Coordinates of C-alpha atoms and ligand atoms in Angstrom, one line a residue:
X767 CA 33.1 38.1 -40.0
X768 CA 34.9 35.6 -38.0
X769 CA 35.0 34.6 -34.8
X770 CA 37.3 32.2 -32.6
X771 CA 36.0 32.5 -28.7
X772 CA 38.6 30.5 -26.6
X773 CA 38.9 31.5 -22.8
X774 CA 35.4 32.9 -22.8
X775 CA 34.3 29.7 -24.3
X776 CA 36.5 27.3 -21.6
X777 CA 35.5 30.0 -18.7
X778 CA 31.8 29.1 -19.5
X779 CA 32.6 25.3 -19.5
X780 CA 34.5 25.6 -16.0
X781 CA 32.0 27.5 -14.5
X782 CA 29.6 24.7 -15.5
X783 CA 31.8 22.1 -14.6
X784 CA 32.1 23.1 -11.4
X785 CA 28.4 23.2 -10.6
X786 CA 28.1 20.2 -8.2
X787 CA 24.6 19.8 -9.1
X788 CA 24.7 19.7 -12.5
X789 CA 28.1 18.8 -13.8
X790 CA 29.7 19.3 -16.9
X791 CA 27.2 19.7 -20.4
X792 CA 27.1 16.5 -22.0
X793 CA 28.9 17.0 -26.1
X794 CA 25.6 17.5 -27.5
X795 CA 24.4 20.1 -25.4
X796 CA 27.6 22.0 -25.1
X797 CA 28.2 22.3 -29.2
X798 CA 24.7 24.0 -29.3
X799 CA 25.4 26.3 -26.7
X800 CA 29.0 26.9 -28.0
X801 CA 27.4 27.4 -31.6
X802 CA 25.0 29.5 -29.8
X803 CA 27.7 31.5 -27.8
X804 CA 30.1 32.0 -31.7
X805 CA 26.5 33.3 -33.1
X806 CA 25.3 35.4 -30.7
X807 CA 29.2 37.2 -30.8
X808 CA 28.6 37.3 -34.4
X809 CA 25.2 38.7 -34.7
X810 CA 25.9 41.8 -31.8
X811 CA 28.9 42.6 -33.7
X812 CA 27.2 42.9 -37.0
X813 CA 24.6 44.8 -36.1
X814 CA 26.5 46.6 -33.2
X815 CA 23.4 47.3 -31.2
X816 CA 23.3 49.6 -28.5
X817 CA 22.5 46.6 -25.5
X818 CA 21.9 42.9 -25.0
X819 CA 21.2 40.9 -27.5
X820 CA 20.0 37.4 -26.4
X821 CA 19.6 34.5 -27.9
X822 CA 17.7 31.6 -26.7
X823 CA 16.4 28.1 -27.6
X824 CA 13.4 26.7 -25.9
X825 CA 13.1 23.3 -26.0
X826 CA 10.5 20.6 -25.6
X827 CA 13.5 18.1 -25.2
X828 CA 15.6 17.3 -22.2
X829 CA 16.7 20.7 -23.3
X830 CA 14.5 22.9 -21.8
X831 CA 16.5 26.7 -22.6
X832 CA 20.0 27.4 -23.8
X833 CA 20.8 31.1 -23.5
X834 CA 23.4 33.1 -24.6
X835 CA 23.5 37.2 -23.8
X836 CA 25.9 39.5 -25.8
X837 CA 26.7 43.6 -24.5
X838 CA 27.6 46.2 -27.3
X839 CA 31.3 45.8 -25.6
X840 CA 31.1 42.0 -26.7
X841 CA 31.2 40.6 -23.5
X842 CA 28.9 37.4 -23.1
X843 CA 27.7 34.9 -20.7
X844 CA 25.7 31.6 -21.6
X845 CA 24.1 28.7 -19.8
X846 CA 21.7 25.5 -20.7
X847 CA 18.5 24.1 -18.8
X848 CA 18.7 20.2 -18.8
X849 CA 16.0 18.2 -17.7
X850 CA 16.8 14.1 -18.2
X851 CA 19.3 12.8 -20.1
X852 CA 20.6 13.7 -23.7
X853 CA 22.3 11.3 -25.3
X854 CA 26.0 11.1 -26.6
X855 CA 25.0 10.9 -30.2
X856 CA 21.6 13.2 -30.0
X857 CA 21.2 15.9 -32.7
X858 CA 19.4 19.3 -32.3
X859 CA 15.9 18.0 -32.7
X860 CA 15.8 15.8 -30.1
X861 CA 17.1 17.6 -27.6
X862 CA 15.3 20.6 -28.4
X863 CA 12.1 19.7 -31.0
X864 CA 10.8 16.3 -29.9
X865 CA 6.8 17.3 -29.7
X866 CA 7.9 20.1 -33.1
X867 CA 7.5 23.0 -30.1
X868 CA 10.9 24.1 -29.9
X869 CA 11.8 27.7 -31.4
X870 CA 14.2 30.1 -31.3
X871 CA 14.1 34.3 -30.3
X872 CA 16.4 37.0 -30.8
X873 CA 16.0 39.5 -28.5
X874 CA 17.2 43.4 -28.6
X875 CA 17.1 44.6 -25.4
X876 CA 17.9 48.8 -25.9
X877 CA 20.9 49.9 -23.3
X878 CA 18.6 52.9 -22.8
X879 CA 15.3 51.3 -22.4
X880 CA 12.1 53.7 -21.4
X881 CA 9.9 52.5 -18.5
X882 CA 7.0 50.4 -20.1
X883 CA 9.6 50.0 -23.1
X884 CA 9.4 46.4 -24.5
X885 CA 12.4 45.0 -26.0
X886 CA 12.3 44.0 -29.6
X887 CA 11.8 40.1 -29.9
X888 CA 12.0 37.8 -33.3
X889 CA 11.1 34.4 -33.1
X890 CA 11.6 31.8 -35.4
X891 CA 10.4 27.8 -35.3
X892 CA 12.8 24.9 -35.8
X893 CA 11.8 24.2 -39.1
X894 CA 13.2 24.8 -43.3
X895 CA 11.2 25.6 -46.0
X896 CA 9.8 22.6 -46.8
X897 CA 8.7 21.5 -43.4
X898 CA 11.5 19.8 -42.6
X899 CA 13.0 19.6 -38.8
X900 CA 16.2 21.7 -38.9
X901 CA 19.4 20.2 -37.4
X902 CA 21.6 22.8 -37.2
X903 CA 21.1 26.3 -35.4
X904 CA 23.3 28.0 -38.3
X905 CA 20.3 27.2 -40.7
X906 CA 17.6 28.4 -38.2
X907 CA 19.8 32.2 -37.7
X908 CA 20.5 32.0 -41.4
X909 CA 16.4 32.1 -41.4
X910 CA 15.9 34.7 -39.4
X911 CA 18.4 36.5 -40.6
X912 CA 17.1 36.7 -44.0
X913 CA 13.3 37.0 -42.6
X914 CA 14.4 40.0 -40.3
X915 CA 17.0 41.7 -42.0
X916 CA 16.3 41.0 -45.9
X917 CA 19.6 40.2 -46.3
X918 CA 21.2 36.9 -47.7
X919 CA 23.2 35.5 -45.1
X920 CA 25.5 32.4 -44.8
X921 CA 26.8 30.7 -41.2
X922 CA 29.2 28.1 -40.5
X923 CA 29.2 27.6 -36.8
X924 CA 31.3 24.9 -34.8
X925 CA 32.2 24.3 -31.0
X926 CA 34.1 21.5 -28.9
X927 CA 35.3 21.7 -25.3
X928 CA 38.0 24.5 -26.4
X929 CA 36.4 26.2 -29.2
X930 CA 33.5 27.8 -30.0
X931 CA 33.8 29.4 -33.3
X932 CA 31.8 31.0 -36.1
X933 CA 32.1 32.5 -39.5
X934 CA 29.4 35.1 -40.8
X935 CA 29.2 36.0 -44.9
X936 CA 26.6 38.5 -45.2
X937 CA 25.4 39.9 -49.1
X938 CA 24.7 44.1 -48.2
X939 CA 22.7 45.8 -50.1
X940 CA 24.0 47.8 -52.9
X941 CA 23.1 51.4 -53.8
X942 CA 19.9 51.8 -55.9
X943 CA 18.9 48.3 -55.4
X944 CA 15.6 49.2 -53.6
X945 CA 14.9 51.1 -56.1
X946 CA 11.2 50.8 -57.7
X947 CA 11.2 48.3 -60.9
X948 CA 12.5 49.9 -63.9
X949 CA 14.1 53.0 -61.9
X950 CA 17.3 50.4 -62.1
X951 CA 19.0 51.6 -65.2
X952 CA 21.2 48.3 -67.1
X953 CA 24.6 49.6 -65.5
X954 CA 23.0 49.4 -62.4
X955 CA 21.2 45.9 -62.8
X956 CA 24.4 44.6 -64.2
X957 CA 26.4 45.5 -61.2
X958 CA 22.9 43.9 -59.2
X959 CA 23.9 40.5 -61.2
X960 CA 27.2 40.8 -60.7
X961 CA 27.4 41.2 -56.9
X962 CA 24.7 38.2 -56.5
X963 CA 27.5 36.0 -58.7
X964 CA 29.9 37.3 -56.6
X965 CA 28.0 36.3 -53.5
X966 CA 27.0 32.6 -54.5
X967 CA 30.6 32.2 -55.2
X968 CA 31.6 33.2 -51.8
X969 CA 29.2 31.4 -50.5
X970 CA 30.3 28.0 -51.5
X971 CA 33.6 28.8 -50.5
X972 CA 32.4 29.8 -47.2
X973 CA 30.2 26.4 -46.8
X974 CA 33.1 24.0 -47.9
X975 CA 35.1 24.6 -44.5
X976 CA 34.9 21.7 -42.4
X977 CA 34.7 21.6 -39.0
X978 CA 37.7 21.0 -38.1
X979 CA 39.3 23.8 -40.4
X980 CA 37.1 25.9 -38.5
X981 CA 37.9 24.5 -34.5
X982 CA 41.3 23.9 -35.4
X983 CA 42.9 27.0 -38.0
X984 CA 43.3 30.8 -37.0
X985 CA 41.6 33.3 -39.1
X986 CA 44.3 33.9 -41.6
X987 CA 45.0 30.6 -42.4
X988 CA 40.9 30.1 -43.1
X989 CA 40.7 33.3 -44.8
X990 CA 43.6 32.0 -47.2
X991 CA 42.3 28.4 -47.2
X992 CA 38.6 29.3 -48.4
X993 CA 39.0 32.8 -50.5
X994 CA 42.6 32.6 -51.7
X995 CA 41.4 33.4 -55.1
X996 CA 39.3 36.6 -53.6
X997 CA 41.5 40.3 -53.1
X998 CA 41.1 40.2 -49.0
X999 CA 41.2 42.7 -46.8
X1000 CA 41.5 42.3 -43.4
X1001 CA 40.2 44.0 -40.1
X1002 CA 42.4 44.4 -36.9
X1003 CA 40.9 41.5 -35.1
X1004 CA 38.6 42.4 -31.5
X1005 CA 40.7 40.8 -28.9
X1006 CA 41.9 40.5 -25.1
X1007 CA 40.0 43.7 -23.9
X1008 CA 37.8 44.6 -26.4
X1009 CA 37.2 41.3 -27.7
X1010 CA 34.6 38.6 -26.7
X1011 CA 35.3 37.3 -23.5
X1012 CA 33.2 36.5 -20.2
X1013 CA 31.3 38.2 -17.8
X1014 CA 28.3 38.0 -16.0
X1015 CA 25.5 40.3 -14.9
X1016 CA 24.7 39.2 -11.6
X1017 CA 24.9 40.7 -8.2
X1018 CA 23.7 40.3 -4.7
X1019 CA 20.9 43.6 -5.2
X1020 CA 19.6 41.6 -8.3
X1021 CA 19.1 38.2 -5.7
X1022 CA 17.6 40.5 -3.4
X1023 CA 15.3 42.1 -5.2
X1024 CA 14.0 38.7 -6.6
X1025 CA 13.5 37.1 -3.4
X1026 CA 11.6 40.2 -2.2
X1027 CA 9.0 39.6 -5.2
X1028 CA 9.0 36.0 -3.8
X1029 CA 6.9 37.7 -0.6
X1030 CA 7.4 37.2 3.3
X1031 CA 5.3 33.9 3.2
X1032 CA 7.5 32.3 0.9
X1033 CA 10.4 33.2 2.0
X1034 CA 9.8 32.2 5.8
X1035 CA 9.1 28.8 4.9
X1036 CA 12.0 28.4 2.8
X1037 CA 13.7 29.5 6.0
X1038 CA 12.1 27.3 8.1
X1039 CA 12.8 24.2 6.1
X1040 CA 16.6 25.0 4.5
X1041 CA 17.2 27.6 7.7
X1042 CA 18.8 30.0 5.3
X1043 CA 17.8 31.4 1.2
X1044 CA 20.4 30.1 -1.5
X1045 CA 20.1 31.5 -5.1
X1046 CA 22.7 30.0 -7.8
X1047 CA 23.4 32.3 -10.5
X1048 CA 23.0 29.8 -13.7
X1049 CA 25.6 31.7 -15.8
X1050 CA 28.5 32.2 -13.1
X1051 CA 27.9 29.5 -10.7
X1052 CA 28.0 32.5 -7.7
X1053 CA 26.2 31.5 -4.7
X1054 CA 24.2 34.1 -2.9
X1055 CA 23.1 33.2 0.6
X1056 CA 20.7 35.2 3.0
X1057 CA 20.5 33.9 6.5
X1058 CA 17.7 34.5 8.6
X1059 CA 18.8 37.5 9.9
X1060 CA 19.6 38.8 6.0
X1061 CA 16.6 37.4 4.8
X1062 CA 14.3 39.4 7.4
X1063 CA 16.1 42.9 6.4
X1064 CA 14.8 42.1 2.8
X1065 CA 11.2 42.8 4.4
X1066 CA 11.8 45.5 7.2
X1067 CA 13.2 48.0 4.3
X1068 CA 9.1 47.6 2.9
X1069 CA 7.4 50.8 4.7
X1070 CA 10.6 53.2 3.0
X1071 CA 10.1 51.4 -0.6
X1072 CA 6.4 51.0 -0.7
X1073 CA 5.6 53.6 -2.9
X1074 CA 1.6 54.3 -4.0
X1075 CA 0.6 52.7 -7.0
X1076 CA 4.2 50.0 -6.9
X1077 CA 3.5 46.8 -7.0
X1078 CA 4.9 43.5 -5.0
Ligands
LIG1480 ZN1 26.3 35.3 -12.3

């Protein structure tokens, strides 16, 4: 699976951009949220899950959270927490495993969620085999991958300031292969042996594309350039409306019921020192302001919504 986000990937750069506070994501920062972003498009779309799929980073760096949030219709939205500088040059683990705290979780969040429901969450540290600080988020997903799917997988991920693009090989099972030992007659475990050659080879192919190649080419040119020895056959590509692009979740009810959960207290001394609320959505950059007036209706509608037994 391939995939090449472009305007989704430039709409979530503007958006930051255009944040007066924080300014643009320094290089480092924005090719682990862009590798983050092609990943997280990859992952929903192989497993197709019926709602959000998140994927975040928390960091003990200067890079405190990277998120990136995928819906079943491919639609995304992604932002990074950056506290202190990150320098031009600084690779994954130190912005995001100095102190060796940072990890990784991929969460399932069900469309259809019952009350009391907890999403399903996988988390996975920073780390190889052998102990070693990872430095590349392809090698901590092709971890959890394998931990939480049991299947070998292999991802090339790469992102600039136009491109954030991925490319996902994935080894399925084969019929009869879970089988109980000896149940696998010798047709069967040759075909086993077969498809695992089969795999390895594809999987050097796969890990030979540079960077570049992968920024730079469009999917039939890579797909010729890396397996043009392999019989290929190729799906009709997601794009424009039912391909990746940006949206974001956030509206003013959302704000407002967050600030409620702030309480009255709170809120009238944020009041009396800024004379009006301001929430920033992180993802979109919207702005939602409630004057005093606004900020005061949040509160009178308690007496109709206080149910017994709700909390605040
Ligand atoms: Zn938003």
């Amino acid at each position: 699976m391939l995939v090449r986000l472009t305007d989704a990937w430039q709409d979530i750069l503007a958006r930051r951009a255009a944040n007066s506070e924080t300014g643009a994501y320094p290089a480092p920062v924005r090719q682990l949220l862009g590798e983050m972003a092609a990943a997280g498009v990859l992952m929903q779309g192989n497993i197709k899950f019926n709602g959000a799929l998140v994927l975040q980073i928390f960091g003990d760096g200067p890079v405190k959270l990277g998120v990136v949030e995928v819906q079943p219709d491919l639609s995304l939205r992604a932002t990074c927490t950056q506290v202190g500088k990150v320098a031009d040059d600084a690779t994954l683990s130190q912005m995001v495993n100095v102190n060796n705290e940072g990890r990784c979780a991929i969460t399932l969040d069900p469309q259809d969620r019952l009350p009391g429901q907890q999403p399903y969450q996988g988390v996975v540290p920073l780390f190889g085999d052998r102990g070693e600080k990872l430095e590349n988020i392809s090698e901590v997903l092709e971890h959890y991958m394998l931990q939480s799917e049991q299947l070998d997988t292999v991802l090339v991920l790469a992102a600039d300031d136009k491109v954030a693009a991925g490319l996902l090989i994935q080894r399925l099972p084969i019929e009869g292969e879970s089988n109980l030992a000896g149940q696998v007659d010798s047709l069967m475990r040759e075909s086993v042996l077969g498809q695992s050659e089969d795999f390895s080879r594809i999987s050097i192919l796969t890990k030979s594309i540079k960077r570049e190649e992968l920024l730079g080419l469009d999917a039939e040119t890579i797909l010729h350039r890396l397996y043009w020895e392999e019989p290929l056959a190729r799906f009709e590509p997601f794009i424009g409306e039912t391909g990746p692009r940006f949206a974001c979740r956030c509206n003013r009810e959302r704000v407002r019921n967050m600030i409620r959960s702030l309480g009255t207290e709170e809120v009238e001394g944020i009041i009396a020192e800024q004379g009006q609320v301001e929430v920033g959505c992180d993802f979109c950059g919207a702005q939602y302001r409630f004057d005093p007036v606004d900020a005061a209706g949040l509160f009178t509608g308690l007496p109709t919504d206080l149910h017994p037994g709700s909390v605040h």
